[in-house]
Amino acid sequence: MAASSKFIGYRCSLCGTEYLPGQVTYTCPKDGGNLDIELDFEAIRKKYHYEDITSRTDYSLWRYEPLLPVSQPKGQDTPLHLAGWTPVYAMPQLAGKLGLDHLWLKDESRNPTASFKDRASAIVVARAQELKSEIIVTASTGNAGAALAGMSAAVGQKAIIFAPKSAPQAKVAQLLIYGARVILVDGSYDDAFDLTIKAAQEFGWYCRNTGYNPFTLEGKKTAAYEIWEWWVKTHLDWHQPNGPLDNHPPLTIFVSVGDGNIISGIHKGFKDLYALGWIPDLPRIIGVQASGSAAITNAFHANTEEIKPVSANTIADSISVDLPRDGVRAVRAAKETAGTYIPVSDDEIIQAIATLGRAGVFAEPAGAAAYAGLVKAAGSGIVRSDDPILVLNTGSGLKDIRAAIQAVPSAPIIEPTLEGLKRIL
Ligand SMILES: Cc1ncc(COP(=O)(O)O)c(C=O)c1O
Ligand SMILES: [Zn+2]
């Protein structure tokens, strides 16, 4: 059975209308709702036992090809094929600081272009190749674009990236180096987003936009599969009683949120595993937003799915969004897993960059935001000391040096003598 033959259609997340694979491309024609891709779980369950997946030797997100709506494009060992399978680190020093028994960090900066977005872009590029699209286009705050540019370059696909002109220099450099056509928009990420959709319609390009193209979520859900696999292999208790962490509260996952597509993808991944009967319950998912860009947090706490735009202003450029494009599913990700949303200030994000750095992890502001959310949660009783907790770092600190140097004192400059050194020691 080819991987894509399990792709049986789409379902609108708002009105529930179902569509066949060839009927629609992006969002629901009736109400603009985000589309969930539907897989034939009956067929998958019949064909695979979970150990058929966990015993695979392909150490990338493509090990989950049987659960994906696309087939892996030809050409092994390129960056496109090496997205995913990121490490999980134990964080004992930080756990001790926060009074927690179990804390891990999954480091998405170890993806080929150094952010979580490689997962989405790998799958969208695979889809574009199936559709024989000549050009893929995306709006991006930087990372989605870098991921699309890098993954496209790896397989000789043409890519065009629209980014706000305020995007950090390192991210723009990355886009250019990967050979994408880069267009900087004199406006916000939201302006770039709207322009990209119009341009894709006008010129017939395939649009990857986050929270618009349904395939991005299918890439992002693979992080949930990896978390499940890591948990099964290290703690056993999702499948077998008497594992070392049996009889403890469920795993709690902290993730930073902009458009809401990563958190929705992680939720979908666990829902897939639940539908397959491979997990008995879902972990708790906690979204963290910058308080200057908190449209989803506001909706969650107002107990509504109506996402009201804000005027975004935060140092965490990757999660700086006026109108999140995947807000409804993002609200549900926390609501349906007994999670919550936590807003964090820019100062708390900067502090988190420094704290993570001292524990060996260099995160960009949006990546560190998730840890800042955990610090708040631990201090306010949202998590208990015996909760097993996993924090996602979604992007590398090298992507935004200007933010990083705000987190630490600058290094002293001395004359090259021992006297000079002694003066500052
Ligand atoms: C590093 C990083 N973290 C978090 C996010 C948030 O993801 P989403 O917009 O899907 O909520 C992004 C999105 O660009 C990102 O680049
Ligand atoms: Zn609909």
Short mmCIF file of C-alpha atoms and ligand atoms in Angstrom, two decimals:
data_model
loop_
_atom_site.label_atom_id
_atom_site.label_comp_id
_atom_site.label_asym_id
_atom_site.label_seq_id
_atom_site.Cartn_x
_atom_site.Cartn_y
_atom_site.Cartn_z
CA MET A 1 0.00 0.00 0.00
CA ALA A 2 1.59 3.31 -1.07
CA ALA A 3 1.68 5.86 1.74
CA SER A 4 -0.58 8.31 -0.05
CA SER A 5 -3.26 5.69 -0.76
CA LYS A 6 -4.21 5.99 2.92
CA PHE A 7 -5.07 9.64 2.35
CA ILE A 8 -8.83 9.44 1.93
CA GLY A 9 -9.92 13.07 2.15
CA TYR A 10 -10.34 16.22 4.20
CA ARG A 11 -12.74 17.27 6.95
CA CYS A 12 -13.45 20.89 7.80
CA SER A 13 -12.57 21.67 11.41
CA LEU A 14 -15.46 24.17 11.59
CA CYS A 15 -18.46 22.75 9.73
CA GLY A 16 -17.40 19.10 9.46
CA THR A 17 -17.93 18.91 5.67
CA GLU A 18 -15.88 16.13 4.11
CA TYR A 19 -14.03 16.49 0.81
CA LEU A 20 -12.24 14.01 -1.43
CA PRO A 21 -8.49 14.48 -1.95
CA GLY A 22 -8.88 16.15 -5.37
CA GLN A 23 -11.83 18.34 -4.42
CA VAL A 24 -10.11 21.08 -2.42
CA THR A 25 -6.55 22.29 -1.88
CA TYR A 26 -6.38 24.65 1.06
CA THR A 27 -9.31 25.66 3.31
CA CYS A 28 -13.04 24.86 3.42
CA PRO A 29 -14.79 26.57 0.50
CA LYS A 30 -17.90 27.08 2.68
CA ASP A 31 -16.45 28.88 5.69
CA GLY A 32 -12.67 29.12 5.29
CA GLY A 33 -12.14 26.60 8.12
CA ASN A 34 -8.87 24.69 8.40
CA LEU A 35 -9.07 21.23 6.86
CA ASP A 36 -7.99 18.11 8.71
CA ILE A 37 -6.49 15.43 6.51
CA GLU A 38 -8.23 12.10 6.96
CA LEU A 39 -6.32 8.85 6.85
CA ASP A 40 -7.73 5.35 6.50
CA PHE A 41 -7.04 4.20 10.07
CA GLU A 42 -8.94 0.95 9.49
CA ALA A 43 -6.46 -0.04 6.80
CA ILE A 44 -3.46 1.20 8.77
CA ARG A 45 -4.51 -0.65 11.92
CA LYS A 46 -4.98 -3.86 9.95
CA LYS A 47 -1.60 -3.61 8.31
CA TYR A 48 0.61 -2.35 11.15
CA HIS A 49 1.28 -3.20 14.76
CA TYR A 50 2.86 -0.27 16.60
CA GLU A 51 6.13 -2.16 16.83
CA ASP A 52 6.28 -2.25 13.01
CA ILE A 53 6.76 1.50 13.29
CA THR A 54 8.94 1.72 16.39
CA SER A 55 11.35 -0.89 15.06
CA ARG A 56 12.04 0.99 11.81
CA THR A 57 15.63 2.05 11.18
CA ASP A 58 14.85 5.24 9.25
CA TYR A 59 15.82 7.89 11.80
CA SER A 60 13.81 10.81 10.44
CA LEU A 61 10.14 11.73 10.26
CA TRP A 62 9.87 9.40 7.25
CA ARG A 63 9.88 6.43 9.61
CA TYR A 64 6.18 7.37 9.99
CA GLU A 65 5.49 7.18 6.24
CA PRO A 66 2.71 4.62 6.84
CA LEU A 67 0.89 7.32 8.84
CA LEU A 68 1.51 10.15 6.37
CA PRO A 69 -0.63 11.35 3.44
CA VAL A 70 2.36 11.65 1.09
CA SER A 71 5.03 9.31 -0.25
CA GLN A 72 8.67 10.01 0.39
CA PRO A 73 10.18 11.67 -2.71
CA LYS A 74 13.14 9.99 -4.36
CA GLY A 75 16.71 10.74 -3.29
CA GLN A 76 17.67 9.56 0.19
CA ASP A 77 19.95 11.35 2.64
CA THR A 78 19.22 14.91 1.54
CA PRO A 79 18.07 17.46 4.15
CA LEU A 80 14.50 16.74 3.03
CA HIS A 81 14.91 13.20 4.24
CA LEU A 82 16.63 14.09 7.48
CA ALA A 83 13.93 16.28 9.02
CA GLY A 84 12.63 15.15 12.38
CA TRP A 85 13.91 12.52 14.83
CA THR A 86 15.20 15.25 17.11
CA PRO A 87 16.80 14.45 20.46
CA VAL A 88 15.15 14.57 23.86
CA TYR A 89 17.46 15.74 26.64
CA ALA A 90 16.99 15.19 30.36
CA MET A 91 17.20 18.56 32.16
CA PRO A 92 18.03 17.65 35.78
CA GLN A 93 19.47 21.05 36.74
CA LEU A 94 16.42 22.93 35.55
CA ALA A 95 14.09 20.36 37.09
CA GLY A 96 15.81 20.92 40.44
CA LYS A 97 15.49 24.70 40.10
CA LEU A 98 11.77 24.43 39.43
CA GLY A 99 11.12 21.76 42.06
CA LEU A 100 10.12 19.16 39.45
CA ASP A 101 10.91 15.45 39.49
CA HIS A 102 10.94 14.81 35.72
CA LEU A 103 11.81 17.34 33.04
CA TRP A 104 12.92 16.81 29.44
CA LEU A 105 13.47 19.07 26.45
CA LYS A 106 12.96 18.03 22.84
CA ASP A 107 15.37 20.06 20.76
CA GLU A 108 13.89 20.99 17.40
CA SER A 109 16.83 23.27 16.66
CA ARG A 110 18.57 20.05 15.58
CA ASN A 111 16.50 19.89 12.39
CA PRO A 112 18.34 20.50 9.09
CA THR A 113 17.44 24.21 8.91
CA ALA A 114 17.41 24.56 12.70
CA SER A 115 13.71 24.82 13.50
CA PHE A 116 10.57 22.75 13.98
CA LYS A 117 9.31 24.05 10.62
CA ASP A 118 11.38 21.52 8.69
CA ARG A 119 8.77 18.92 9.56
CA ALA A 120 6.02 20.86 7.79
CA SER A 121 8.13 21.90 4.84
CA ALA A 122 9.42 18.38 4.16
CA ILE A 123 5.87 17.12 3.85
CA VAL A 124 4.65 20.09 1.77
CA VAL A 125 7.59 19.71 -0.63
CA ALA A 126 6.75 16.01 -0.96
CA ARG A 127 3.14 16.99 -1.72
CA ALA A 128 4.24 19.61 -4.26
CA GLN A 129 6.33 16.99 -6.03
CA GLU A 130 3.30 14.68 -6.20
CA LEU A 131 1.23 17.55 -7.63
CA LYS A 132 4.11 18.41 -9.99
CA SER A 133 3.96 22.05 -8.85
CA GLU A 134 6.70 24.11 -10.40
CA ILE A 135 6.87 26.75 -7.67
CA ILE A 136 6.07 26.68 -3.96
CA VAL A 137 5.47 29.91 -2.13
CA THR A 138 5.10 30.73 1.55
CA ALA A 139 4.70 33.65 3.88
CA SER A 140 6.97 33.34 6.88
CA THR A 141 8.28 35.14 9.91
CA GLY A 142 11.53 33.42 8.90
CA ASN A 143 11.64 29.79 10.00
CA ALA A 144 8.89 28.36 7.81
CA GLY A 145 10.52 30.13 4.87
CA ALA A 146 14.00 28.89 5.73
CA ALA A 147 12.63 25.39 6.07
CA LEU A 148 10.82 25.59 2.74
CA ALA A 149 13.85 27.14 1.05
CA GLY A 150 16.21 24.50 2.46
CA MET A 151 13.97 21.53 1.77
CA SER A 152 13.25 22.84 -1.75
CA ALA A 153 16.92 23.40 -2.48
CA ALA A 154 17.63 19.83 -1.42
CA VAL A 155 15.43 18.44 -4.20
CA GLY A 156 15.78 21.18 -6.83
CA GLN A 157 12.31 22.65 -6.28
CA LYS A 158 11.75 26.39 -6.87
CA ALA A 159 10.61 28.37 -3.81
CA ILE A 160 9.48 31.95 -3.24
CA ILE A 161 9.38 33.37 0.28
CA PHE A 162 7.52 36.46 1.50
CA ALA A 163 8.76 37.69 4.89
CA PRO A 164 8.20 40.90 6.82
CA LYS A 165 11.12 43.25 6.30
CA SER A 166 11.60 43.22 10.11
CA ALA A 167 12.58 39.50 10.06
CA PRO A 168 15.89 38.87 11.91
CA GLN A 169 18.89 39.22 9.62
CA ALA A 170 20.12 35.67 10.22
CA LYS A 171 16.81 34.26 9.03
CA VAL A 172 16.81 36.41 5.89
CA ALA A 173 20.41 35.34 5.21
CA GLN A 174 19.36 31.73 5.55
CA LEU A 175 16.56 32.20 3.01
CA LEU A 176 18.91 33.81 0.51
CA ILE A 177 21.65 31.23 0.97
CA TYR A 178 19.25 28.40 0.19
CA GLY A 179 18.65 30.10 -3.15
CA ALA A 180 14.97 30.92 -2.70
CA ARG A 181 13.51 34.03 -4.29
CA VAL A 182 13.08 36.23 -1.21
CA ILE A 183 10.64 39.12 -1.16
CA LEU A 184 10.58 41.34 1.93
CA VAL A 185 7.24 42.97 2.58
CA ASP A 186 7.01 46.45 4.04
CA GLY A 187 4.39 45.32 6.55
CA SER A 188 3.67 42.66 9.15
CA TYR A 189 3.71 38.86 8.87
CA ASP A 190 -0.07 39.06 8.46
CA ASP A 191 0.35 41.41 5.47
CA ALA A 192 2.85 38.99 3.93
CA PHE A 193 0.43 36.12 4.58
CA ASP A 194 -2.47 37.78 2.74
CA LEU A 195 -0.28 38.85 -0.17
CA THR A 196 1.10 35.32 -0.56
CA ILE A 197 -2.38 33.85 -0.91
CA LYS A 198 -3.32 36.43 -3.54
CA ALA A 199 -0.04 35.89 -5.41
CA ALA A 200 -0.45 32.09 -5.37
CA GLN A 201 -3.93 32.45 -6.86
CA GLU A 202 -2.78 34.95 -9.46
CA PHE A 203 0.30 33.04 -10.62
CA GLY A 204 -0.74 29.42 -10.01
CA TRP A 205 1.92 28.75 -7.34
CA TYR A 206 1.48 26.07 -4.68
CA CYS A 207 1.03 27.84 -1.34
CA ARG A 208 2.55 26.40 1.85
CA ASN A 209 1.18 29.06 4.23
CA THR A 210 0.89 27.89 7.83
CA GLY A 211 -2.70 27.37 8.93
CA TYR A 212 -3.82 27.40 5.28
CA ASN A 213 -2.18 24.43 3.56
CA PRO A 214 -3.50 21.30 5.34
CA PHE A 215 -0.28 19.35 4.76
CA THR A 216 1.82 21.44 7.17
CA LEU A 217 -0.07 19.90 10.10
CA GLU A 218 0.73 16.42 8.82
CA GLY A 219 4.42 17.20 9.07
CA LYS A 220 4.11 18.78 12.48
CA LYS A 221 2.20 15.86 13.92
CA THR A 222 5.31 13.71 13.54
CA ALA A 223 6.75 15.42 16.64
CA ALA A 224 3.92 13.80 18.61
CA TYR A 225 4.78 10.40 17.14
CA GLU A 226 8.40 10.90 18.21
CA ILE A 227 7.38 11.92 21.71
CA TRP A 228 5.19 8.82 21.94
CA GLU A 229 8.01 6.60 20.68
CA TRP A 230 10.54 8.13 23.04
CA TRP A 231 8.11 7.68 25.92
CA VAL A 232 7.31 4.08 25.00
CA LYS A 233 10.98 3.22 24.67
CA THR A 234 12.10 4.93 27.84
CA HIS A 235 9.13 4.55 30.17
CA LEU A 236 6.95 1.83 28.71
CA ASP A 237 3.81 2.78 30.53
CA TRP A 238 1.75 3.89 27.53
CA HIS A 239 1.61 0.21 26.69
CA GLN A 240 2.71 -1.79 29.65
CA PRO A 241 2.00 -1.44 33.34
CA ASN A 242 4.85 -1.32 35.85
CA GLY A 243 7.10 0.94 33.78
CA PRO A 244 9.32 3.20 35.91
CA LEU A 245 6.85 6.08 35.66
CA ASP A 246 3.67 4.07 35.92
CA ASN A 247 0.88 5.46 38.08
CA HIS A 248 2.02 9.02 37.63
CA PRO A 249 0.04 11.85 36.06
CA PRO A 250 0.07 12.04 32.24
CA LEU A 251 2.93 13.59 30.33
CA THR A 252 2.55 17.37 30.05
CA ILE A 253 3.93 19.05 26.92
CA PHE A 254 4.80 22.76 26.69
CA VAL A 255 4.90 24.35 23.24
CA SER A 256 5.09 27.93 22.02
CA VAL A 257 2.26 29.16 19.84
CA GLY A 258 1.99 31.75 17.06
CA ASP A 259 -0.44 30.77 14.30
CA GLY A 260 -1.33 27.68 16.33
CA ASN A 261 -0.30 25.11 13.73
CA ILE A 262 2.46 23.39 15.74
CA ILE A 263 0.25 22.83 18.77
CA SER A 264 -2.61 21.66 16.53
CA GLY A 265 -0.21 19.30 14.76
CA ILE A 266 0.99 17.82 18.02
CA HIS A 267 -2.61 17.35 19.11
CA LYS A 268 -3.43 15.65 15.78
CA GLY A 269 -0.46 13.32 16.11
CA PHE A 270 -1.66 12.08 19.48
CA LYS A 271 -5.24 11.83 18.21
CA ASP A 272 -3.98 9.63 15.35
CA LEU A 273 -2.21 7.34 17.84
CA TYR A 274 -5.37 7.21 19.93
CA ALA A 275 -7.48 6.38 16.85
CA LEU A 276 -5.06 3.56 16.08
CA GLY A 277 -5.47 2.23 19.61
CA TRP A 278 -1.76 2.72 20.31
CA ILE A 279 -2.28 5.04 23.29
CA PRO A 280 -5.04 4.85 25.90
CA ASP A 281 -5.19 8.61 26.50
CA LEU A 282 -3.76 11.89 25.30
CA PRO A 283 -0.99 13.83 27.06
CA ARG A 284 -1.76 17.26 28.39
CA ILE A 285 -0.80 20.02 25.95
CA ILE A 286 -0.02 23.52 27.23
CA GLY A 287 0.38 26.41 24.78
CA VAL A 288 2.60 29.38 25.56
CA GLN A 289 2.21 32.72 23.81
CA ALA A 290 4.02 36.02 24.11
CA SER A 291 1.69 38.33 26.03
CA GLY A 292 2.16 40.85 23.21
CA SER A 293 0.79 38.32 20.71
CA ALA A 294 -1.78 36.34 22.64
CA ALA A 295 -4.91 36.07 20.49
CA ILE A 296 -5.29 32.32 21.09
CA THR A 297 -4.56 32.63 24.82
CA ASN A 298 -7.25 35.32 25.04
CA ALA A 299 -9.80 33.11 23.25
CA PHE A 300 -8.92 30.08 25.39
CA HIS A 301 -9.41 31.97 28.64
CA ALA A 302 -12.62 33.59 27.37
CA ASN A 303 -13.81 30.04 26.67
CA THR A 304 -14.56 30.79 23.03
CA GLU A 305 -13.34 29.64 19.64
CA GLU A 306 -13.72 33.14 18.27
CA ILE A 307 -10.18 34.38 17.66
CA LYS A 308 -9.99 38.17 17.84
CA PRO A 309 -6.90 39.70 16.20
CA VAL A 310 -4.42 41.66 18.31
CA SER A 311 -1.78 44.16 17.32
CA ALA A 312 1.22 41.89 17.87
CA ASN A 313 4.33 43.23 19.52
CA THR A 314 6.96 40.88 20.96
CA ILE A 315 10.67 40.11 20.78
CA ALA A 316 9.71 36.56 19.81
CA ASP A 317 9.34 37.28 16.08
CA SER A 318 8.40 33.70 15.17
CA ILE A 319 5.25 33.84 17.27
CA SER A 320 4.39 37.46 16.54
CA VAL A 321 1.02 37.16 14.80
CA ASP A 322 -1.98 39.51 14.72
CA LEU A 323 -4.55 36.96 13.55
CA PRO A 324 -3.52 33.33 14.15
CA ARG A 325 -4.52 31.20 11.16
CA ASP A 326 -5.01 27.99 13.07
CA GLY A 327 -6.55 29.44 16.20
CA VAL A 328 -9.63 27.25 16.54
CA ARG A 329 -7.75 23.96 16.43
CA ALA A 330 -5.09 25.48 18.71
CA VAL A 331 -7.71 26.33 21.35
CA ARG A 332 -9.04 22.77 21.11
CA ALA A 333 -5.54 21.26 21.49
CA ALA A 334 -5.37 22.59 25.04
CA LYS A 335 -9.06 22.27 25.83
CA GLU A 336 -9.40 18.64 24.77
CA THR A 337 -6.28 17.54 26.66
CA ALA A 338 -6.92 19.31 29.99
CA GLY A 339 -4.14 21.73 29.09
CA THR A 340 -4.17 25.51 29.17
CA TYR A 341 -2.60 28.62 27.65
CA ILE A 342 0.00 30.72 29.41
CA PRO A 343 1.10 34.23 28.35
CA VAL A 344 4.72 35.24 28.99
CA SER A 345 6.33 38.66 28.81
CA ASP A 346 9.34 39.50 26.68
CA ASP A 347 11.42 39.82 29.86
CA GLU A 348 10.42 36.30 30.88
CA ILE A 349 11.35 35.05 27.40
CA ILE A 350 14.76 36.73 27.55
CA GLN A 351 15.37 35.28 31.01
CA ALA A 352 14.42 31.82 29.64
CA ILE A 353 16.97 32.16 26.81
CA ALA A 354 19.69 32.73 29.42
CA THR A 355 18.50 29.91 31.70
CA LEU A 356 18.28 27.38 28.87
CA GLY A 357 21.68 28.48 27.63
CA ARG A 358 23.23 27.73 31.01
CA ALA A 359 21.71 24.26 30.79
CA GLY A 360 23.26 23.66 27.35
CA VAL A 361 20.44 24.64 25.00
CA PHE A 362 20.57 27.70 22.76
CA ALA A 363 17.01 28.72 21.86
CA GLU A 364 15.59 31.57 19.83
CA PRO A 365 12.98 33.69 21.65
CA ALA A 366 9.99 31.69 20.37
CA GLY A 367 11.70 28.46 21.40
CA ALA A 368 12.55 29.75 24.87
CA ALA A 369 8.98 31.01 25.35
CA ALA A 370 7.81 27.45 26.03
CA TYR A 371 10.28 27.15 28.92
CA ALA A 372 9.23 30.59 30.20
CA GLY A 373 5.69 29.21 30.27
CA LEU A 374 6.83 26.23 32.33
CA VAL A 375 8.53 28.54 34.84
CA LYS A 376 5.21 30.35 35.29
CA ALA A 377 3.24 27.11 35.45
CA ALA A 378 5.55 25.61 38.08
CA GLY A 379 5.22 28.73 40.20
CA SER A 380 1.44 28.84 40.02
CA GLY A 381 0.38 25.24 40.57
CA ILE A 382 -0.56 24.54 36.94
CA VAL A 383 1.88 21.64 37.09
CA ARG A 384 2.66 19.44 40.06
CA SER A 385 6.13 18.46 41.12
CA ASP A 386 5.59 14.82 40.08
CA ASP A 387 4.18 15.66 36.63
CA PRO A 388 6.47 14.35 33.90
CA ILE A 389 7.10 17.37 31.69
CA LEU A 390 8.48 17.81 28.21
CA VAL A 391 9.29 21.26 26.81
CA LEU A 392 9.80 21.82 23.10
CA ASN A 393 12.54 24.14 21.92
CA THR A 394 11.23 24.99 18.48
CA GLY A 395 14.15 27.00 17.06
CA SER A 396 17.88 27.70 17.32
CA GLY A 397 19.26 30.73 19.12
CA LEU A 398 21.62 31.31 16.20
CA LYS A 399 18.63 32.52 14.23
CA ASP A 400 18.25 35.69 16.28
CA ILE A 401 21.50 36.91 17.76
CA ARG A 402 20.13 40.37 18.57
CA ALA A 403 17.68 38.82 21.01
CA ALA A 404 20.32 36.48 22.42
CA ILE A 405 22.74 39.22 23.37
CA GLN A 406 20.01 40.98 25.32
CA ALA A 407 19.82 37.91 27.56
CA VAL A 408 23.40 38.07 28.88
CA PRO A 409 25.96 40.69 29.94
CA SER A 410 28.47 41.50 27.21
CA ALA A 411 32.00 40.06 27.40
CA PRO A 412 34.75 42.37 28.71
CA ILE A 413 37.50 43.43 26.31
CA ILE A 414 41.01 43.39 27.83
CA GLU A 415 44.54 44.19 26.70
CA PRO A 416 46.39 40.93 25.89
CA THR A 417 48.36 40.77 29.18
CA LEU A 418 48.07 38.92 32.49
CA GLU A 419 47.68 42.28 34.25
CA GLY A 420 44.77 43.11 32.05
CA LEU A 421 43.23 39.73 32.82
CA LYS A 422 43.79 40.07 36.59
CA ARG A 423 41.99 43.44 36.60
CA ILE A 424 38.75 41.86 35.46
CA LEU A 425 38.94 38.48 37.27
C1 LIG B 1 10.66 28.78 16.48
C2 LIG B 1 9.18 28.77 16.38
N1 LIG B 1 8.47 28.46 17.48
C3 LIG B 1 7.13 28.46 17.46
C4 LIG B 1 6.42 28.78 16.33
C5 LIG B 1 4.93 28.78 16.40
O1 LIG B 1 4.30 27.90 15.52
P1 LIG B 1 2.84 28.18 15.06
O2 LIG B 1 2.87 29.47 14.29
O3 LIG B 1 2.44 27.03 14.23
O4 LIG B 1 2.01 28.31 16.30
C6 LIG B 1 7.12 29.12 15.17
C7 LIG B 1 6.41 29.52 13.94
O5 LIG B 1 6.96 30.18 13.07
C8 LIG B 1 8.53 29.09 15.19
O6 LIG B 1 9.26 29.38 14.10
ZN ZN B 2 -16.30 24.31 6.65
#
